[in-house]
Amino acid sequence: MQFDDKIIDHLERREHAYLDRLRALVDTNSGLDNPKGRLGCLEQIERVYKLMGFATERVARQGEMVHLVARRPATARPGNGKRAPKVLILGHFDTVYDSTSDFLTFSQQGEWLAGPGVGDMKGGIVVAQAAMEALAAAGQLDAFDWVCCHNADEEIQSPTS
């Protein structure tokens, strides 16, 4: 099986798992009035990184803001003796919707998905992690130096991150 086919096969086989992961993140309210919910999102995101062999660090700041940094250095070197490419993934897991909002849960109608963060960063984080898992399935995750930073305060212009 060729590289592209391995990636596509992996993603297609895991589509339902990725939707479940997105549903869990979206259904965890991470508004600014909900530090427990933000921490819950951080824990879900961190769990996936740890399963892929990333080292994670929680960075606590004032105002009950806890951010996540996940790192995984390359173990494979390009054949030309150069250093492995560096990849930086940035994203936030807070939402603008506080715990009293009417827009708090994941919903799906056919192929249409809705909920706080679906089209923004909760969805983006799931997509980024799915891409990394597909690279791992194709034997290529180790070809890159990874640093992934996820902040809890983007909705208020990231003052602590």
Coordinates of N, CA, C and O in Angstrom, one line a residue:
M1 N 0.9 -1.2 0.0 CA 0.0 0.0 0.0 C 0.9 1.2 0.0 O 1.8 1.3 0.8
Q2 N 0.6 2.2 -0.9 CA 1.4 3.4 -1.0 C 1.1 4.4 0.2 O 0.0 4.2 0.9
F3 N 2.0 5.3 0.4 CA 1.8 6.3 1.5 C 0.5 7.0 1.5 O -0.2 7.0 2.5
D4 N 0.0 7.5 0.4 CA -1.2 8.2 0.3 C -2.4 7.3 0.7 O -3.3 7.7 1.4
D5 N -2.3 6.1 0.2 CA -3.4 5.1 0.5 C -3.4 4.7 2.0 O -4.5 4.6 2.5
K6 N -2.3 4.7 2.6 CA -2.2 4.4 4.0 C -2.9 5.5 4.8 O -3.6 5.3 5.8
I7 N -2.6 6.7 4.4 CA -3.2 7.9 5.1 C -4.7 7.9 5.0 O -5.5 8.0 5.9
I8 N -5.2 7.7 3.7 CA -6.6 7.7 3.5 C -7.3 6.6 4.2 O -8.4 6.8 4.8
D9 N -6.7 5.4 4.1 CA -7.3 4.2 4.7 C -7.5 4.5 6.2 O -8.5 4.2 6.8
H10 N -6.4 5.0 6.8 CA -6.4 5.2 8.3 C -7.5 6.2 8.7 O -8.3 6.0 9.6
L11 N -7.6 7.3 7.9 CA -8.6 8.3 8.2 C -10.0 7.8 8.0 O -10.9 8.1 8.8
E12 N -10.3 7.1 7.0 CA -11.6 6.6 6.7 C -12.0 5.6 7.7 O -13.2 5.6 8.2
R13 N -11.1 4.7 8.2 CA -11.5 3.7 9.2 C -11.8 4.3 10.5 O -12.5 3.8 11.4
R14 N -11.2 5.5 10.8 CA -11.4 6.1 12.1 C -12.3 7.3 12.1 O -12.4 8.0 13.1
E15 N -13.0 7.5 11.0 CA -13.9 8.7 11.0 C -14.9 8.8 12.1 O -15.1 9.9 12.7
H16 N -15.5 7.7 12.5 CA -16.5 7.7 13.6 C -15.8 8.0 15.0 O -16.3 8.8 15.8
A17 N -14.5 7.6 15.1 CA -13.8 7.9 16.4 C -13.5 9.4 16.4 O -13.5 10.0 17.5
Y18 N -13.1 9.9 15.3 CA -12.8 11.4 15.3 C -14.1 12.2 15.5 O -14.0 13.2 16.2
L19 N -15.2 11.8 15.0 CA -16.5 12.5 15.3 C -16.8 12.4 16.8 O -17.3 13.3 17.4
D20 N -16.6 11.2 17.4 CA -16.8 11.0 18.8 C -15.9 11.9 19.6 O -16.3 12.5 20.6
R21 N -14.6 12.0 19.2 CA -13.7 12.9 19.9 C -14.1 14.4 19.8 O -14.1 15.1 20.8
L22 N -14.6 14.8 18.6 CA -15.1 16.2 18.4 C -16.3 16.4 19.3 O -16.4 17.4 20.0
R23 N -17.2 15.4 19.3 CA -18.4 15.6 20.1 C -18.1 15.8 21.6 O -18.6 16.6 22.3
A24 N -17.1 15.0 22.1 CA -16.7 15.1 23.5 C -16.1 16.5 23.8 O -16.4 17.1 24.8
L25 N -15.3 17.0 22.9 CA -14.7 18.3 23.1 C -15.8 19.4 23.1 O -15.8 20.3 23.9
V26 N -16.7 19.3 22.1 CA -17.7 20.3 21.9 C -18.7 20.3 23.1 O -19.1 21.3 23.6
D27 N -19.0 19.1 23.6 CA -20.0 19.0 24.7 C -19.3 19.4 26.0 O -20.0 19.4 27.0
T28 N -18.1 19.6 26.0 CA -17.4 20.1 27.3 C -17.3 21.6 27.2 O -16.5 22.2 26.4
N29 N -18.2 22.3 27.9 CA -18.2 23.8 27.8 C -16.9 24.3 28.3 O -16.4 24.0 29.4
S30 N -16.2 25.2 27.5 CA -14.9 25.7 27.8 C -15.0 27.3 27.8 O -14.0 27.9 27.3
G31 N -16.1 27.8 28.1 CA -16.2 29.3 28.2 C -15.4 29.9 29.3 O -14.9 29.2 30.2
L32 N -15.3 31.2 29.2 CA -14.4 31.9 30.2 C -14.9 31.8 31.6 O -14.1 31.9 32.6
D33 N -16.2 31.5 31.8 CA -16.7 31.3 33.2 C -16.6 29.9 33.7 O -17.1 29.6 34.7
N34 N -15.9 29.0 33.0 CA -15.9 27.6 33.3 C -14.4 27.0 33.3 O -14.1 26.3 32.4
P35 N -13.6 27.3 34.3 CA -12.3 26.8 34.3 C -12.3 25.3 34.4 O -11.4 24.6 33.8
K36 N -13.2 24.7 35.0 CA -13.3 23.2 35.1 C -13.5 22.6 33.7 O -12.9 21.6 33.3
G37 N -14.4 23.3 32.9 CA -14.6 22.8 31.6 C -13.4 23.0 30.7 O -13.1 22.1 29.9
R38 N -12.7 24.1 30.8 CA -11.5 24.3 30.0 C -10.4 23.2 30.4 O -9.8 22.7 29.5
L39 N -10.3 22.9 31.7 CA -9.4 21.9 32.1 C -9.8 20.5 31.5 O -9.0 19.7 31.1
G40 N -11.1 20.3 31.4 CA -11.6 19.0 30.8 C -11.2 18.9 29.4 O -10.9 17.8 28.9
C41 N -11.3 20.0 28.6 CA -10.9 20.0 27.2 C -9.4 19.8 27.1 O -9.0 18.9 26.3
L42 N -8.6 20.4 28.0 CA -7.2 20.2 28.0 C -6.9 18.8 28.2 O -6.0 18.2 27.5
E43 N -7.5 18.1 29.2 CA -7.3 16.7 29.5 C -7.6 15.8 28.3 O -6.8 14.9 28.0
Q44 N -8.6 16.1 27.6 CA -9.0 15.3 26.4 C -7.9 15.4 25.3 O -7.5 14.4 24.7
I45 N -7.5 16.6 25.1 CA -6.5 16.9 24.0 C -5.2 16.3 24.4 O -4.5 15.6 23.6
E46 N -4.8 16.5 25.7 CA -3.5 15.9 26.2 C -3.5 14.4 26.1 O -2.5 13.8 25.8
R47 N -4.6 13.7 26.4 CA -4.7 12.3 26.3 C -4.3 11.8 25.0 O -3.5 10.8 24.8
V48 N -4.7 12.4 23.9 CA -4.4 12.0 22.6 C -2.9 12.1 22.3 O -2.3 11.3 21.7
Y49 N -2.4 13.3 22.7 CA -0.9 13.5 22.5 C -0.1 12.4 23.2 O 0.8 11.9 22.7
K50 N -0.5 12.1 24.4 CA 0.3 11.1 25.2 C 0.2 9.7 24.5 O 1.2 9.0 24.5
L51 N -1.0 9.4 24.0 CA -1.1 8.1 23.2 C -0.2 8.0 22.0 O 0.2 7.0 21.6
M52 N 0.1 9.2 21.5 CA 1.1 9.3 20.3 C 2.5 9.4 20.8 O 3.4 9.6 19.9
G53 N 2.8 9.4 22.1 CA 4.2 9.5 22.5 C 4.7 10.9 22.7 O 5.9 11.0 22.8
F54 N 3.8 11.9 22.8 CA 4.3 13.2 23.0 C 4.5 13.4 24.5 O 3.8 12.9 25.4
A55 N 5.5 14.3 24.8 CA 5.7 14.7 26.2 C 4.8 16.0 26.3 O 4.8 16.8 25.4
T56 N 4.0 16.1 27.4 CA 3.2 17.2 27.6 C 3.5 18.0 28.8 O 4.1 17.5 29.8
E57 N 3.2 19.3 28.7 CA 3.4 20.2 29.9 C 2.2 21.1 30.0 O 1.8 21.7 29.0
R58 N 1.7 21.2 31.2 CA 0.7 22.2 31.5 C 1.3 23.4 32.0 O 2.1 23.4 32.9
V59 N 0.9 24.6 31.5 CA 1.4 25.8 31.9 C 0.3 26.6 32.5 O -0.6 27.1 31.9
A60 N 0.4 26.8 33.9 CA -0.7 27.4 34.6 C -0.4 28.9 34.7 O 0.8 29.3 35.0
R61 N -1.4 29.7 34.5 CA -1.3 31.2 34.6 C -2.4 31.7 35.4 O -3.4 31.0 35.7
Q62 N -2.3 33.0 35.8 CA -3.3 33.6 36.6 C -4.7 33.6 36.0 O -4.8 33.4 34.7
G63 N -5.7 33.7 36.8 CA -7.1 33.6 36.3 C -7.5 32.2 35.9 O -8.4 32.0 35.1
E64 N -6.9 31.2 36.5 CA -7.3 29.8 36.3 C -7.1 29.4 34.8 O -7.9 28.6 34.3
M65 N -6.1 30.0 34.2 CA -5.8 29.6 32.8 C -4.7 28.6 32.8 O -3.6 28.8 33.3
V66 N -5.0 27.5 32.2 CA -4.0 26.4 32.1 C -3.9 26.1 30.6 O -4.8 25.7 29.9
H67 N -2.6 26.2 30.1 CA -2.4 26.0 28.7 C -1.6 24.7 28.5 O -1.1 24.1 29.5
L68 N -1.5 24.2 27.3 CA -0.9 22.9 27.0 C 0.2 23.0 26.0 O -0.1 23.6 24.9
V69 N 1.3 22.4 26.2 CA 2.4 22.3 25.3 C 2.7 20.8 25.1 O 3.0 20.2 26.1
A70 N 2.7 20.3 23.9 CA 3.1 18.9 23.7 C 4.2 18.9 22.7 O 4.2 19.6 21.7
R71 N 5.2 18.1 23.0 CA 6.4 18.0 22.2 C 6.7 16.6 21.8 O 6.6 15.7 22.7
R72 N 7.2 16.4 20.6 CA 7.7 15.1 20.2 C 8.9 15.3 19.2 O 8.6 15.7 18.1
P73 N 10.1 15.1 19.6 CA 11.2 15.3 18.7 C 11.3 14.2 17.6 O 10.8 13.1 17.9
A74 N 11.8 14.5 16.5 CA 12.0 13.6 15.4 C 13.0 12.5 15.9 O 14.0 12.8 16.6
T75 N 12.8 11.3 15.5 CA 13.7 10.2 15.7 C 14.3 9.7 14.4 O 15.3 9.0 14.4
A76 N 13.7 10.1 13.3 CA 14.2 9.7 12.0 C 14.8 10.9 11.4 O 14.3 12.0 11.5
R77 N 15.9 10.7 10.7 CA 16.5 11.8 10.0 C 16.3 11.7 8.5 O 16.3 10.5 8.0
P78 N 16.2 12.8 7.8 CA 16.1 12.7 6.3 C 17.4 12.0 5.8 O 18.4 12.2 6.3
G79 N 17.2 11.3 4.7 CA 18.4 10.6 4.1 C 19.5 11.5 3.7 O 20.6 11.1 3.5
N80 N 19.3 12.8 3.5 CA 20.3 13.7 3.0 C 21.2 14.3 4.2 O 22.0 15.2 4.0
G81 N 21.0 13.8 5.4 CA 21.7 14.2 6.5 C 21.3 15.5 7.2 O 21.8 16.0 8.1
K82 N 20.3 16.2 6.6 CA 19.7 17.4 7.2 C 18.9 17.1 8.4 O 18.5 16.0 8.7
R83 N 18.6 18.2 9.1 CA 17.8 18.0 10.3 C 16.3 17.8 9.9 O 15.9 18.3 8.8
A84 N 15.6 17.2 10.7 CA 14.1 16.9 10.4 C 13.4 18.3 10.4 O 13.7 19.2 11.2
P85 N 12.4 18.4 9.6 CA 11.6 19.6 9.5 C 10.9 19.8 10.9 O 10.4 18.8 11.5
K86 N 10.7 21.1 11.3 CA 10.0 21.4 12.5 C 8.6 21.8 12.2 O 8.4 22.5 11.2
V87 N 7.7 21.3 13.0 CA 6.3 21.6 12.8 C 5.7 22.2 14.1 O 5.9 21.7 15.2
L88 N 5.0 23.4 13.9 CA 4.4 24.0 15.1 C 2.9 24.0 14.8 O 2.5 24.5 13.8
I89 N 2.1 23.5 15.7 CA 0.7 23.5 15.7 C 0.2 24.4 16.8 O 0.6 24.3 18.0
L90 N -0.6 25.4 16.5 CA -1.2 26.3 17.5 C -2.7 26.2 17.4 O -3.3 26.1 16.3
G91 N -3.3 26.3 18.6 CA -4.8 26.4 18.6 C -5.3 26.6 20.0 O -4.6 26.4 21.0
H92 N -6.5 27.0 20.1 CA -7.1 27.3 21.4 C -8.3 26.3 21.6 O -8.9 25.8 20.7
F93 N -8.5 26.1 22.9 CA -9.7 25.2 23.2 C -10.7 25.9 24.0 O -11.7 25.3 24.5
D94 N -10.6 27.2 24.3 CA -11.7 27.9 24.9 C -12.7 28.3 23.9 O -12.4 28.4 22.7
T95 N -13.9 28.7 24.3 CA -14.9 29.2 23.4 C -15.5 30.4 24.0 O -15.4 30.7 25.2
V96 N -16.2 31.2 23.1 CA -16.8 32.4 23.5 C -18.1 32.2 24.3 O -18.6 33.1 24.9
Y97 N -18.6 31.0 24.2 CA -19.9 30.6 24.8 C -19.7 30.2 26.3 O -19.1 29.2 26.6
D98 N -20.3 31.1 27.2 CA -20.2 30.7 28.6 C -21.2 29.6 28.9 O -22.0 29.2 28.1
S99 N -21.2 29.2 30.2 CA -22.1 28.1 30.6 C -23.6 28.4 30.6 O -24.4 27.5 30.8
T100 N -24.0 29.6 30.4 CA -25.4 30.0 30.3 C -25.9 30.1 28.9 O -27.1 30.4 28.7
S101 N -25.1 29.9 27.9 CA -25.5 30.1 26.5 C -26.4 29.0 26.1 O -26.5 27.9 26.6
D102 N -27.2 29.3 25.1 CA -28.1 28.3 24.5 C -27.4 27.4 23.5 O -27.9 26.4 23.0
F103 N -26.2 27.8 23.1 CA -25.4 27.1 22.1 C -24.2 26.3 22.8 O -23.1 26.8 22.8
L104 N -24.6 25.2 23.3 CA -23.6 24.5 24.2 C -23.2 23.1 23.7 O -22.3 22.5 24.2
T105 N -24.0 22.5 22.8 CA -23.8 21.1 22.6 C -23.5 20.8 21.1 O -23.9 21.6 20.2
F106 N -23.0 19.7 20.8 CA -22.7 19.2 19.5 C -24.0 18.7 18.9 O -24.8 18.1 19.6
S107 N -24.2 19.0 17.6 CA -25.3 18.4 16.9 C -24.9 18.0 15.5 O -23.9 18.6 14.9
Q108 N -25.6 17.1 14.9 CA -25.3 16.6 13.6 C -26.6 16.3 12.8 O -27.5 15.7 13.3
Q109 N -26.7 16.9 11.6 CA -27.8 16.7 10.7 C -27.2 16.2 9.4 O -26.7 17.1 8.6
G110 N -27.2 14.9 9.1 CA -26.5 14.4 7.9 C -25.0 14.7 8.0 O -24.4 14.3 9.0
E111 N -24.5 15.4 7.0 CA -23.1 15.7 7.0 C -22.8 17.1 7.7 O -21.6 17.4 7.8
W112 N -23.8 17.8 8.2 CA -23.6 19.1 8.8 C -23.4 18.9 10.3 O -24.2 18.3 11.0
L113 N -22.4 19.5 10.8 CA -22.1 19.5 12.2 C -22.2 20.9 12.8 O -21.8 21.9 12.1
A114 N -22.6 21.0 14.0 CA -22.7 22.3 14.7 C -22.3 22.2 16.2 O -22.4 21.1 16.7
G115 N -22.0 23.3 16.8 CA -21.7 23.3 18.2 C -20.5 24.3 18.4 O -19.7 24.6 17.4
P116 N -20.3 24.7 19.6 CA -19.2 25.7 19.9 C -17.8 25.0 19.6 O -17.4 24.1 20.2
G117 N -17.1 25.6 18.6 CA -15.8 25.1 18.3 C -15.7 24.1 17.2 O -14.6 23.8 16.7
V118 N -16.9 23.7 16.6 CA -16.9 22.7 15.6 C -16.1 23.2 14.3 O -15.2 22.5 13.8
G119 N -16.4 24.4 13.9 CA -15.8 25.0 12.7 C -14.6 25.8 13.0 O -13.9 26.3 12.1
D120 N -14.2 25.9 14.3 CA -13.1 26.7 14.7 C -12.1 25.7 15.3 O -11.8 24.7 14.8
M121 N -11.6 26.0 16.5 CA -10.4 25.3 17.0 C -10.7 23.9 17.6 O -9.8 23.1 17.6
K122 N -11.8 23.7 18.1 CA -12.0 22.3 18.6 C -11.9 21.3 17.5 O -11.3 20.3 17.5
G123 N -12.6 21.7 16.4 CA -12.6 20.9 15.2 C -11.2 20.9 14.6 O -10.7 19.9 14.1
G124 N -10.5 22.0 14.6 CA -9.2 22.1 14.1 C -8.2 21.3 14.8 O -7.3 20.6 14.3
I125 N -8.3 21.2 16.2 CA -7.4 20.4 17.0 C -7.7 18.9 16.7 O -6.7 18.1 16.5
V126 N -8.9 18.5 16.5 CA -9.2 17.1 16.2 C -8.6 16.8 14.8 O -8.0 15.7 14.6
V127 N -8.7 17.7 13.8 CA -8.2 17.4 12.5 C -6.7 17.3 12.6 O -6.1 16.4 12.0
A128 N -6.0 18.2 13.3 CA -4.5 18.2 13.4 C -4.1 16.9 14.1 O -3.1 16.3 13.6
Q129 N -4.7 16.5 15.1 CA -4.3 15.2 15.8 C -4.6 14.0 14.9 O -3.9 13.1 14.9
A130 N -5.7 14.1 14.1 CA -6.0 13.0 13.2 C -4.9 12.9 12.1 O -4.5 11.8 11.8
A131 N -4.5 14.0 11.7 CA -3.4 14.0 10.7 C -2.1 13.4 11.2 O -1.5 12.6 10.6
M132 N -1.8 13.8 12.5 CA -0.6 13.2 13.1 C -0.8 11.7 13.3 O 0.2 10.9 13.1
E133 N -2.0 11.2 13.7 CA -2.2 9.8 13.9 C -2.1 9.1 12.5 O -1.6 8.0 12.5
A134 N -2.6 9.7 11.5 CA -2.4 9.1 10.1 C -1.0 9.0 9.7 O -0.6 8.0 9.1
L135 N -0.2 10.1 10.0 CA 1.2 10.0 9.7 C 1.9 8.9 10.5 O 2.8 8.2 10.0
A136 N 1.5 8.7 11.8 CA 2.0 7.6 12.6 C 1.7 6.3 11.9 O 2.5 5.4 11.8
A137 N 0.4 6.1 11.5 CA 0.0 4.9 10.8 C 0.8 4.6 9.6 O 1.0 3.4 9.2
A138 N 1.2 5.6 8.9 CA 2.0 5.5 7.7 C 3.5 5.4 8.0 O 4.3 5.4 7.0
G139 N 3.9 5.5 9.3 CA 5.3 5.4 9.6 C 6.1 6.6 9.4 O 7.3 6.6 9.3
Q140 N 5.4 7.8 9.4 CA 6.1 9.1 9.2 C 6.1 10.1 10.3 O 6.6 11.2 10.1
L141 N 5.4 9.8 11.4 CA 5.3 10.8 12.5 C 6.7 11.1 13.0 O 7.0 12.3 13.3
D142 N 7.6 10.2 13.0 CA 8.9 10.4 13.6 C 9.9 11.2 12.7 O 11.0 11.5 13.1
A143 N 9.4 11.5 11.5 CA 10.2 12.3 10.6 C 10.2 13.8 10.8 O 10.9 14.6 10.1
F144 N 9.4 14.2 11.8 CA 9.2 15.6 12.1 C 9.5 15.9 13.6 O 9.2 15.1 14.4
D145 N 10.0 17.1 13.8 CA 10.1 17.7 15.2 C 8.8 18.4 15.5 O 8.5 19.4 14.8
W146 N 8.0 17.9 16.4 CA 6.6 18.5 16.7 C 6.6 19.3 18.0 O 7.2 18.9 19.0
V147 N 6.0 20.5 17.9 CA 5.6 21.3 19.0 C 4.2 21.8 18.8 O 3.9 22.4 17.8
C148 N 3.3 21.4 19.8 CA 1.9 21.8 19.7 C 1.5 22.6 20.9 O 1.8 22.1 22.1
C149 N 1.0 23.8 20.7 CA 0.7 24.7 21.8 C -0.8 25.0 21.7 O -1.3 25.4 20.7
H150 N -1.5 24.8 22.8 CA -3.0 25.0 22.9 C -3.3 25.9 24.1 O -2.9 25.6 25.2
N151 N -3.9 27.0 23.8 CA -4.2 28.0 24.9 C -5.6 28.0 25.3 O -6.5 27.7 24.5
A152 N -5.8 28.5 26.5 CA -7.2 28.5 27.1 C -7.8 29.9 27.2 O -8.8 30.1 27.8
D153 N -7.1 30.9 26.5 CA -7.6 32.3 26.7 C -7.6 33.1 25.4 O -7.6 34.3 25.4
E154 N -7.8 32.4 24.2 CA -7.8 33.1 22.9 C -8.9 34.0 22.8 O -8.8 35.1 22.2
E155 N -10.1 33.6 23.4 CA -11.3 34.4 23.2 C -11.2 35.8 23.9 O -12.0 36.7 23.6
I156 N -10.2 36.0 24.7 CA -9.9 37.3 25.4 C -8.6 37.8 25.0 O -7.9 38.5 25.7
Q157 N -8.1 37.5 23.7 CA -6.9 38.0 23.1 C -5.6 37.4 23.8 O -4.6 38.1 23.7
S158 N -5.7 36.3 24.4 CA -4.5 35.5 24.8 C -3.6 36.3 25.8 O -2.4 36.2 25.6
P159 N -4.2 36.9 26.8 CA -3.3 37.7 27.7 C -2.3 36.9 28.6 O -1.3 37.4 29.0
T160 N -2.6 35.6 28.8 CA -1.8 34.8 29.7 C -1.0 33.8 28.9 O -0.1 33.1 29.5
S161 N -1.2 33.6 27.7 CA -0.5 32.6 26.9 C 0.5 33.2 25.9 O 1.3 32.5 25.4

